[in-house]
């Protein structure tokens, strides 16, 4: 336990509770949700496991210093007090990422520059050498977060955002973020215990994330690298041990995961991405217009999709959303249908009342994630049967 240290998992607005649950189930200690983040404790092995496993985390940060600074001199002094040779060498490379919410510091680029100066000056005064900045492939990525006069300095353990899973090489216009897709699936209650359909699958992101959840496949198993692999204390044997233990927990899947898209180019891209993720045995994709389909599985169907919007939408929204409602109502009994839209006003055209409505963000767009419950027969018939049984 003495080897445990604090970490922070960054996420999207609305996913804090799910990420808290993910971390708790993974075995994290002292898990505490904040806004767009969850803090927790674990050891080095758990840091590796969190990066490999978490579906709704964007980054895992390892804080190394907290101090107060109300001006540039105080910031410089605070950064200088950190012993940077514990984390990097004088011949190494680094980059500074900054997030600033402060009246005292107006520009994040200025904060990054001041941080860089303090680090370089420390190495130069000790050894006469200095590390250099490399924005593309740094040995260490440093995160500086300033809220008013509170400064937090952390090492970025992940590198590129964890939504870069490693399987998606082909995309359509405005593909959905992998972390957003996974979070939507978990919010919808998808657990792999039934049949699944994405009727507007685009480049197949929701399908891939649904299959990985269903089979308990680690979210970032296909990722090429993590930032911690360049750290001085990188332990490849420990990492491989963690990876093996996670893969032993992959489970069988006994239902169907299906994707439709009416665009041949989207179908081709989706198939490529599913192949890249090694999920072909679980996911079937075909060129079909959702509005011409009907439910072709028995038992409950779980549906999650991201309807096209903006430049991808070739017809007027009123007709498009009305067709979604008509298709669900007429052709998909016994279905829990969820979809996300950045146009809440368009929901009135669906002609159905959502049973859930959750506020999320799709990129910078405020969106609604909505659920429609399609009963076998009518809802009235369902309740009449229940009453008769009583």
Short mmCIF file of C-alpha atoms in Angstrom, two decimals:
data_model
loop_
_atom_site.label_atom_id
_atom_site.label_comp_id
_atom_site.label_asym_id
_atom_site.label_seq_id
_atom_site.Cartn_x
_atom_site.Cartn_y
_atom_site.Cartn_z
CA UNK A 1 0.00 0.00 0.00
CA UNK A 2 2.93 2.37 0.69
CA UNK A 3 3.69 2.29 -3.04
CA UNK A 4 0.27 3.73 -3.89
CA UNK A 5 0.10 7.27 -5.26
CA UNK A 6 -2.67 9.63 -6.34
CA UNK A 7 -3.80 9.72 -9.96
CA UNK A 8 -6.46 11.66 -11.84
CA UNK A 9 -8.53 10.22 -14.68
CA UNK A 10 -9.94 12.89 -17.00
CA UNK A 11 -13.27 12.29 -18.72
CA UNK A 12 -16.21 13.99 -20.46
CA UNK A 13 -19.01 15.80 -18.65
CA UNK A 14 -21.68 13.29 -17.66
CA UNK A 15 -19.35 10.28 -17.43
CA UNK A 16 -17.94 10.92 -13.93
CA UNK A 17 -20.22 8.37 -12.25
CA UNK A 18 -19.51 5.65 -14.83
CA UNK A 19 -15.75 6.25 -14.60
CA UNK A 20 -16.00 6.05 -10.80
CA UNK A 21 -17.71 2.67 -11.17
CA UNK A 22 -15.09 1.49 -13.68
CA UNK A 23 -12.24 2.43 -11.34
CA UNK A 24 -13.89 0.85 -8.30
CA UNK A 25 -14.50 -2.42 -10.15
CA UNK A 26 -10.90 -2.38 -11.38
CA UNK A 27 -9.65 -2.17 -7.78
CA UNK A 28 -8.71 1.51 -7.36
CA UNK A 29 -8.38 2.95 -3.84
CA UNK A 30 -9.88 6.21 -2.49
CA UNK A 31 -11.97 6.83 -5.61
CA UNK A 32 -13.56 10.31 -5.65
CA UNK A 33 -15.52 11.94 -8.48
CA UNK A 34 -15.07 15.58 -9.47
CA UNK A 35 -16.10 17.57 -12.54
CA UNK A 36 -14.89 15.89 -15.74
CA UNK A 37 -12.44 13.90 -13.61
CA UNK A 38 -12.12 11.18 -10.98
CA UNK A 39 -9.23 10.97 -8.52
CA UNK A 40 -7.98 7.65 -7.14
CA UNK A 41 -4.97 5.86 -5.73
CA UNK A 42 -3.03 2.85 -6.98
CA UNK A 43 0.48 1.60 -7.61
CA UNK A 44 2.53 1.48 -10.81
CA UNK A 45 0.90 -1.76 -11.93
CA UNK A 46 -2.53 -0.23 -11.42
CA UNK A 47 -1.46 2.80 -13.50
CA UNK A 48 -0.69 0.39 -16.35
CA UNK A 49 -3.99 -1.45 -15.81
CA UNK A 50 -6.04 1.77 -15.73
CA UNK A 51 -4.58 2.96 -19.04
CA UNK A 52 -5.22 -0.41 -20.67
CA UNK A 53 -8.71 -0.96 -19.27
CA UNK A 54 -10.68 2.22 -18.68
CA UNK A 55 -13.32 2.86 -21.35
CA UNK A 56 -14.44 6.34 -20.26
CA UNK A 57 -11.08 7.92 -19.35
CA UNK A 58 -9.41 10.39 -21.71
CA UNK A 59 -6.12 10.62 -19.80
CA UNK A 60 -4.54 9.35 -16.60
CA UNK A 61 -2.44 11.99 -14.86
CA UNK A 62 0.04 11.45 -12.01
CA UNK A 63 0.24 14.64 -9.90
CA UNK A 64 3.73 15.43 -8.58
CA UNK A 65 3.35 18.91 -7.08
CA UNK A 66 0.79 21.44 -5.82
CA UNK A 67 1.53 25.06 -4.96
CA UNK A 68 0.00 28.52 -5.11
CA UNK A 69 1.09 31.16 -7.58
CA UNK A 70 -0.48 34.52 -8.35
CA UNK A 71 2.15 35.75 -10.81
CA UNK A 72 4.82 34.50 -13.20
CA UNK A 73 7.67 34.67 -10.66
CA UNK A 74 5.76 32.50 -8.17
CA UNK A 75 4.96 30.03 -10.97
CA UNK A 76 8.65 29.87 -11.96
CA UNK A 77 9.72 29.31 -8.33
CA UNK A 78 7.11 26.58 -7.80
CA UNK A 79 8.19 24.69 -10.93
CA UNK A 80 11.86 25.10 -9.96
CA UNK A 81 11.30 23.41 -6.57
CA UNK A 82 10.43 20.13 -8.31
CA UNK A 83 13.47 17.86 -8.77
CA UNK A 84 13.06 17.25 -12.49
CA UNK A 85 15.97 14.81 -12.70
CA UNK A 86 13.67 12.32 -10.89
CA UNK A 87 11.50 12.23 -14.02
CA UNK A 88 13.76 12.95 -16.99
CA UNK A 89 17.36 13.30 -18.11
CA UNK A 90 19.24 16.36 -19.29
CA UNK A 91 19.49 14.80 -22.75
CA UNK A 92 15.77 13.97 -22.90
CA UNK A 93 12.80 15.70 -24.48
CA UNK A 94 9.58 17.04 -23.00
CA UNK A 95 6.46 19.05 -23.75
CA UNK A 96 4.18 21.08 -21.48
CA UNK A 97 0.38 20.99 -21.79
CA UNK A 98 -1.53 23.66 -19.89
CA UNK A 99 -5.07 24.31 -18.71
CA UNK A 100 -5.68 27.76 -17.22
CA UNK A 101 -8.73 29.14 -15.39
CA UNK A 102 -7.29 32.22 -13.71
CA UNK A 103 -7.42 36.01 -13.76
CA UNK A 104 -3.69 36.04 -12.97
CA UNK A 105 -2.63 34.03 -16.01
CA UNK A 106 -4.39 34.99 -19.22
CA UNK A 107 -2.58 32.81 -21.75
CA UNK A 108 -1.90 29.07 -21.48
CA UNK A 109 1.02 29.42 -23.92
CA UNK A 110 2.71 31.86 -21.54
CA UNK A 111 2.32 29.37 -18.66
CA UNK A 112 3.84 26.62 -20.82
CA UNK A 113 6.78 28.86 -21.73
CA UNK A 114 7.44 29.84 -18.10
CA UNK A 115 7.29 26.18 -17.03
CA UNK A 116 9.71 25.21 -19.79
CA UNK A 117 12.14 27.96 -18.74
CA UNK A 118 12.15 26.78 -15.12
CA UNK A 119 12.83 23.16 -16.09
CA UNK A 120 15.57 24.00 -18.61
CA UNK A 121 17.27 26.45 -16.20
CA UNK A 122 17.35 23.80 -13.44
CA UNK A 123 19.11 21.26 -15.65
CA UNK A 124 21.51 23.86 -17.10
CA UNK A 125 22.58 25.05 -13.63
CA UNK A 126 23.17 21.47 -12.43
CA UNK A 127 24.88 19.87 -15.40
CA UNK A 128 25.44 22.46 -18.10
CA UNK A 129 23.11 20.43 -20.32
CA UNK A 130 19.47 21.09 -21.05
CA UNK A 131 16.57 18.95 -22.27
CA UNK A 132 14.74 20.09 -25.40
CA UNK A 133 11.10 20.49 -26.30
CA UNK A 134 9.55 17.91 -28.65
CA UNK A 135 5.85 18.48 -29.27
CA UNK A 136 5.35 15.30 -31.29
CA UNK A 137 7.30 12.49 -29.56
CA UNK A 138 8.46 13.73 -26.14
CA UNK A 139 10.04 11.47 -23.53
CA UNK A 140 7.82 13.06 -20.91
CA UNK A 141 4.57 15.01 -21.16
CA UNK A 142 3.98 17.49 -18.34
CA UNK A 143 0.52 18.79 -17.48
CA UNK A 144 0.11 22.13 -15.67
CA UNK A 145 -3.37 23.01 -14.42
CA UNK A 146 -4.05 26.45 -12.90
CA UNK A 147 -7.35 27.23 -11.17
CA UNK A 148 -7.24 30.82 -9.84
CA UNK A 149 -3.94 30.70 -7.89
CA UNK A 150 -3.86 26.93 -7.34
CA UNK A 151 -1.27 25.20 -9.50
CA UNK A 152 -1.20 21.44 -10.04
CA UNK A 153 1.70 19.83 -11.89
CA UNK A 154 1.27 16.28 -13.16
CA UNK A 155 2.92 13.77 -15.44
CA UNK A 156 0.71 12.57 -18.28
CA UNK A 157 0.88 8.76 -18.08
CA UNK A 158 -1.16 8.20 -21.25
CA UNK A 159 0.31 10.37 -24.00
CA UNK A 160 -2.22 10.83 -26.78
CA UNK A 161 -5.80 10.89 -25.53
CA UNK A 162 -7.05 7.42 -24.61
CA UNK A 163 -9.82 7.72 -27.17
CA UNK A 164 -7.09 6.83 -29.68
CA UNK A 165 -7.73 3.11 -29.23
CA UNK A 166 -5.54 2.03 -32.13
CA UNK A 167 -8.17 0.23 -34.22
CA UNK A 168 -9.72 3.09 -36.15
CA UNK A 169 -7.79 4.01 -39.29
CA UNK A 170 -10.74 4.75 -41.57
CA UNK A 171 -13.33 7.38 -40.65
CA UNK A 172 -16.34 9.13 -42.07
CA UNK A 173 -17.17 12.81 -41.68
CA UNK A 174 -17.50 13.67 -37.96
CA UNK A 175 -16.90 10.19 -36.48
CA UNK A 176 -17.96 9.75 -32.86
CA UNK A 177 -15.20 9.82 -30.25
CA UNK A 178 -14.42 6.32 -28.91
CA UNK A 179 -14.68 7.40 -25.25
CA UNK A 180 -18.01 9.10 -25.96
CA UNK A 181 -19.24 5.93 -27.69
CA UNK A 182 -18.16 3.70 -24.77
CA UNK A 183 -19.71 6.06 -22.23
CA UNK A 184 -23.01 6.11 -24.10
CA UNK A 185 -23.06 2.32 -24.20
CA UNK A 186 -22.37 2.03 -20.48
CA UNK A 187 -24.96 4.73 -19.68
CA UNK A 188 -27.49 2.79 -21.75
CA UNK A 189 -26.91 -0.31 -19.61
CA UNK A 190 -25.30 -2.37 -22.38
CA UNK A 191 -23.58 -5.39 -20.82
CA UNK A 192 -23.49 -7.90 -23.68
CA UNK A 193 -26.41 -9.95 -22.39
CA UNK A 194 -28.54 -9.70 -25.53
CA UNK A 195 -28.57 -8.72 -29.20
CA UNK A 196 -27.25 -5.31 -30.27
CA UNK A 197 -27.87 -3.07 -33.28
CA UNK A 198 -26.36 0.20 -34.48
CA UNK A 199 -28.62 1.09 -37.45
CA UNK A 200 -26.52 4.08 -38.60
CA UNK A 201 -23.06 2.75 -37.85
CA UNK A 202 -20.84 5.13 -39.82
CA UNK A 203 -17.23 4.00 -39.37
CA UNK A 204 -18.20 1.40 -36.77
CA UNK A 205 -16.97 2.98 -33.52
CA UNK A 206 -20.08 2.17 -31.46
CA UNK A 207 -20.01 -1.40 -32.79
CA UNK A 208 -16.36 -1.89 -31.80
CA UNK A 209 -16.89 -0.46 -28.32
CA UNK A 210 -20.06 -2.56 -27.87
CA UNK A 211 -18.18 -5.74 -28.79
CA UNK A 212 -15.29 -4.95 -26.42
CA UNK A 213 -17.71 -4.32 -23.55
CA UNK A 214 -19.65 -7.51 -24.33
CA UNK A 215 -16.48 -9.63 -24.34
CA UNK A 216 -14.70 -7.72 -21.54
CA UNK A 217 -11.81 -6.92 -23.90
CA UNK A 218 -9.57 -4.12 -22.51
CA UNK A 219 -10.43 -0.82 -24.21
CA UNK A 220 -6.87 0.04 -25.23
CA UNK A 221 -5.53 -3.41 -26.06
CA UNK A 222 -4.87 -2.30 -29.68
CA UNK A 223 -3.09 0.92 -28.74
CA UNK A 224 0.49 1.27 -29.98
CA UNK A 225 2.02 3.05 -26.99
CA UNK A 226 1.51 4.90 -23.71
CA UNK A 227 3.58 7.80 -22.37
CA UNK A 228 4.79 5.82 -19.33
CA UNK A 229 6.74 3.49 -21.65
CA UNK A 230 9.39 6.23 -21.97
CA UNK A 231 9.71 6.84 -18.23
CA UNK A 232 12.92 5.88 -16.39
CA UNK A 233 11.02 3.40 -14.18
CA UNK A 234 9.22 1.65 -17.10
CA UNK A 235 8.73 -2.02 -16.20
CA UNK A 236 8.01 -4.06 -19.34
CA UNK A 237 7.73 -7.36 -17.42
CA UNK A 238 5.11 -5.87 -15.08
CA UNK A 239 3.22 -4.40 -18.03
CA UNK A 240 3.13 -7.76 -19.85
CA UNK A 241 1.95 -9.46 -16.64
CA UNK A 242 -0.89 -6.94 -16.30
CA UNK A 243 -1.80 -7.38 -19.97
CA UNK A 244 -1.91 -11.18 -19.64
CA UNK A 245 -4.09 -11.02 -16.52
CA UNK A 246 -6.59 -8.74 -18.31
CA UNK A 247 -6.74 -10.97 -21.38
CA UNK A 248 -7.54 -13.97 -19.17
CA UNK A 249 -10.75 -12.18 -18.18
CA UNK A 250 -12.07 -11.93 -21.76
CA UNK A 251 -15.44 -13.71 -21.90
CA UNK A 252 -17.56 -15.50 -24.48
CA UNK A 253 -20.38 -13.67 -26.27
CA UNK A 254 -23.46 -15.63 -27.33
CA UNK A 255 -25.61 -12.99 -29.06
CA UNK A 256 -25.37 -10.79 -32.18
CA UNK A 257 -23.85 -7.36 -32.77
CA UNK A 258 -25.05 -5.87 -36.05
CA UNK A 259 -24.41 -2.61 -37.89
CA UNK A 260 -26.27 -1.01 -40.81
CA UNK A 261 -25.38 1.96 -42.94
CA UNK A 262 -26.87 3.02 -46.25
CA UNK A 263 -23.55 4.42 -47.54
CA UNK A 264 -21.26 1.81 -49.18
CA UNK A 265 -18.19 3.87 -48.21
CA UNK A 266 -19.23 3.83 -44.53
CA UNK A 267 -19.79 0.08 -44.59
CA UNK A 268 -16.33 -0.49 -46.08
CA UNK A 269 -14.67 1.74 -43.47
CA UNK A 270 -16.59 0.13 -40.61
CA UNK A 271 -15.55 -3.35 -41.75
CA UNK A 272 -11.90 -2.22 -41.93
CA UNK A 273 -12.01 -0.85 -38.39
CA UNK A 274 -13.73 -3.93 -36.98
CA UNK A 275 -11.06 -6.06 -38.69
CA UNK A 276 -8.30 -3.87 -37.21
CA UNK A 277 -9.80 -4.41 -33.75
CA UNK A 278 -9.88 -8.21 -34.27
CA UNK A 279 -13.64 -8.21 -33.66
CA UNK A 280 -14.88 -9.74 -36.92
CA UNK A 281 -16.23 -12.87 -35.25
CA UNK A 282 -18.55 -10.75 -33.09
CA UNK A 283 -19.71 -7.95 -35.44
CA UNK A 284 -21.64 -8.18 -38.72
CA UNK A 285 -22.08 -5.08 -40.90
CA UNK A 286 -24.28 -4.68 -43.98
CA UNK A 287 -25.34 -1.96 -46.40
CA UNK A 288 -28.95 -1.21 -45.44
CA UNK A 289 -31.15 1.84 -44.94
CA UNK A 290 -32.50 1.65 -41.38
CA UNK A 291 -35.85 3.04 -42.53
CA UNK A 292 -36.36 -0.02 -44.77
CA UNK A 293 -35.50 -2.58 -42.07
CA UNK A 294 -37.30 -4.40 -39.32
CA UNK A 295 -36.21 -6.30 -36.24
CA UNK A 296 -34.89 -9.71 -37.27
CA UNK A 297 -33.87 -11.10 -33.86
CA UNK A 298 -35.98 -12.69 -31.15
CA UNK A 299 -36.06 -11.40 -27.61
CA UNK A 300 -35.01 -7.93 -26.39
CA UNK A 301 -32.87 -5.80 -28.72
CA UNK A 302 -30.46 -3.13 -27.48
CA UNK A 303 -29.96 -0.27 -29.94
CA UNK A 304 -27.48 2.64 -29.67
CA UNK A 305 -26.68 5.02 -32.53
CA UNK A 306 -25.40 8.42 -33.53
CA UNK A 307 -27.66 9.81 -36.29
CA UNK A 308 -25.86 11.85 -38.95
CA UNK A 309 -26.08 15.60 -38.53
CA UNK A 310 -24.94 18.87 -40.08
CA UNK A 311 -23.00 18.30 -43.30
CA UNK A 312 -23.72 14.56 -43.14
CA UNK A 313 -27.49 15.14 -43.13
CA UNK A 314 -28.83 15.24 -46.69
CA UNK A 315 -32.56 15.52 -45.84
CA UNK A 316 -34.53 17.91 -43.66
CA UNK A 317 -34.43 17.13 -39.95
CA UNK A 318 -38.20 17.09 -39.43
CA UNK A 319 -38.67 14.26 -41.93
CA UNK A 320 -35.52 12.44 -40.81
CA UNK A 321 -36.42 12.32 -37.10
CA UNK A 322 -40.04 11.47 -37.92
CA UNK A 323 -38.76 8.47 -39.91
CA UNK A 324 -36.66 7.36 -36.94
CA UNK A 325 -39.78 7.40 -34.76
CA UNK A 326 -41.96 5.66 -37.38
CA UNK A 327 -39.37 2.91 -37.98
CA UNK A 328 -38.94 2.24 -34.27
CA UNK A 329 -42.70 2.21 -33.69
CA UNK A 330 -43.66 -0.02 -36.61
CA UNK A 331 -40.68 -2.31 -37.05
CA UNK A 332 -38.77 -2.68 -33.77
CA UNK A 333 -40.95 -4.11 -30.98
CA UNK A 334 -39.13 -5.25 -27.86
CA UNK A 335 -36.33 -2.74 -28.38
CA UNK A 336 -34.58 -0.28 -26.08
CA UNK A 337 -33.40 2.39 -28.54
CA UNK A 338 -30.89 5.06 -27.52
CA UNK A 339 -29.42 7.80 -29.69
CA UNK A 340 -27.55 11.07 -29.28
CA UNK A 341 -28.48 14.36 -30.92
CA UNK A 342 -27.02 17.85 -30.77
CA UNK A 343 -30.43 19.24 -31.81
CA UNK A 344 -32.84 18.68 -28.88
CA UNK A 345 -35.57 20.58 -30.77
CA UNK A 346 -35.60 17.87 -33.43
CA UNK A 347 -36.69 15.28 -30.85
CA UNK A 348 -40.26 16.56 -31.01
CA UNK A 349 -40.44 15.22 -34.59
CA UNK A 350 -39.73 11.65 -33.40
CA UNK A 351 -43.34 11.40 -32.26
CA UNK A 352 -42.45 9.25 -29.24
CA UNK A 353 -41.84 10.21 -25.63
CA UNK A 354 -38.34 9.41 -24.39
CA UNK A 355 -38.15 7.53 -21.09
CA UNK A 356 -34.66 8.94 -20.37
CA UNK A 357 -32.91 12.12 -21.45
CA UNK A 358 -29.26 12.69 -20.44
CA UNK A 359 -27.19 15.81 -21.10
CA UNK A 360 -23.82 15.07 -22.75
CA UNK A 361 -21.36 16.87 -25.02
CA UNK A 362 -20.41 15.68 -28.48
CA UNK A 363 -17.19 17.61 -28.94
CA UNK A 364 -18.13 21.22 -28.14
CA UNK A 365 -21.80 20.61 -28.98
CA UNK A 366 -24.25 20.24 -26.10
CA UNK A 367 -26.27 17.12 -26.83
CA UNK A 368 -29.02 14.89 -25.46
CA UNK A 369 -28.73 11.12 -25.14
CA UNK A 370 -32.28 9.78 -25.25
CA UNK A 371 -33.96 6.44 -24.69
CA UNK A 372 -37.13 5.15 -26.35
CA UNK A 373 -38.70 1.92 -25.10
CA UNK A 374 -40.48 -0.04 -27.81
CA UNK A 375 -42.75 -2.68 -26.25
CA UNK A 376 -43.91 -5.93 -27.78
CA UNK A 377 -47.43 -4.96 -28.87
CA UNK A 378 -48.62 -1.66 -27.40
CA UNK A 379 -47.61 -0.30 -24.02
CA UNK A 380 -51.26 -0.48 -22.94
CA UNK A 381 -51.44 -4.16 -23.89
CA UNK A 382 -48.28 -4.83 -21.88
CA UNK A 383 -49.74 -3.28 -18.75
CA UNK A 384 -53.12 -4.97 -19.27
CA UNK A 385 -51.33 -8.34 -19.40
CA UNK A 386 -49.52 -7.49 -16.16
CA UNK A 387 -52.77 -6.52 -14.46
CA UNK A 388 -54.50 -9.73 -15.65
CA UNK A 389 -51.63 -11.82 -14.33
CA UNK A 390 -52.04 -10.23 -10.93
#
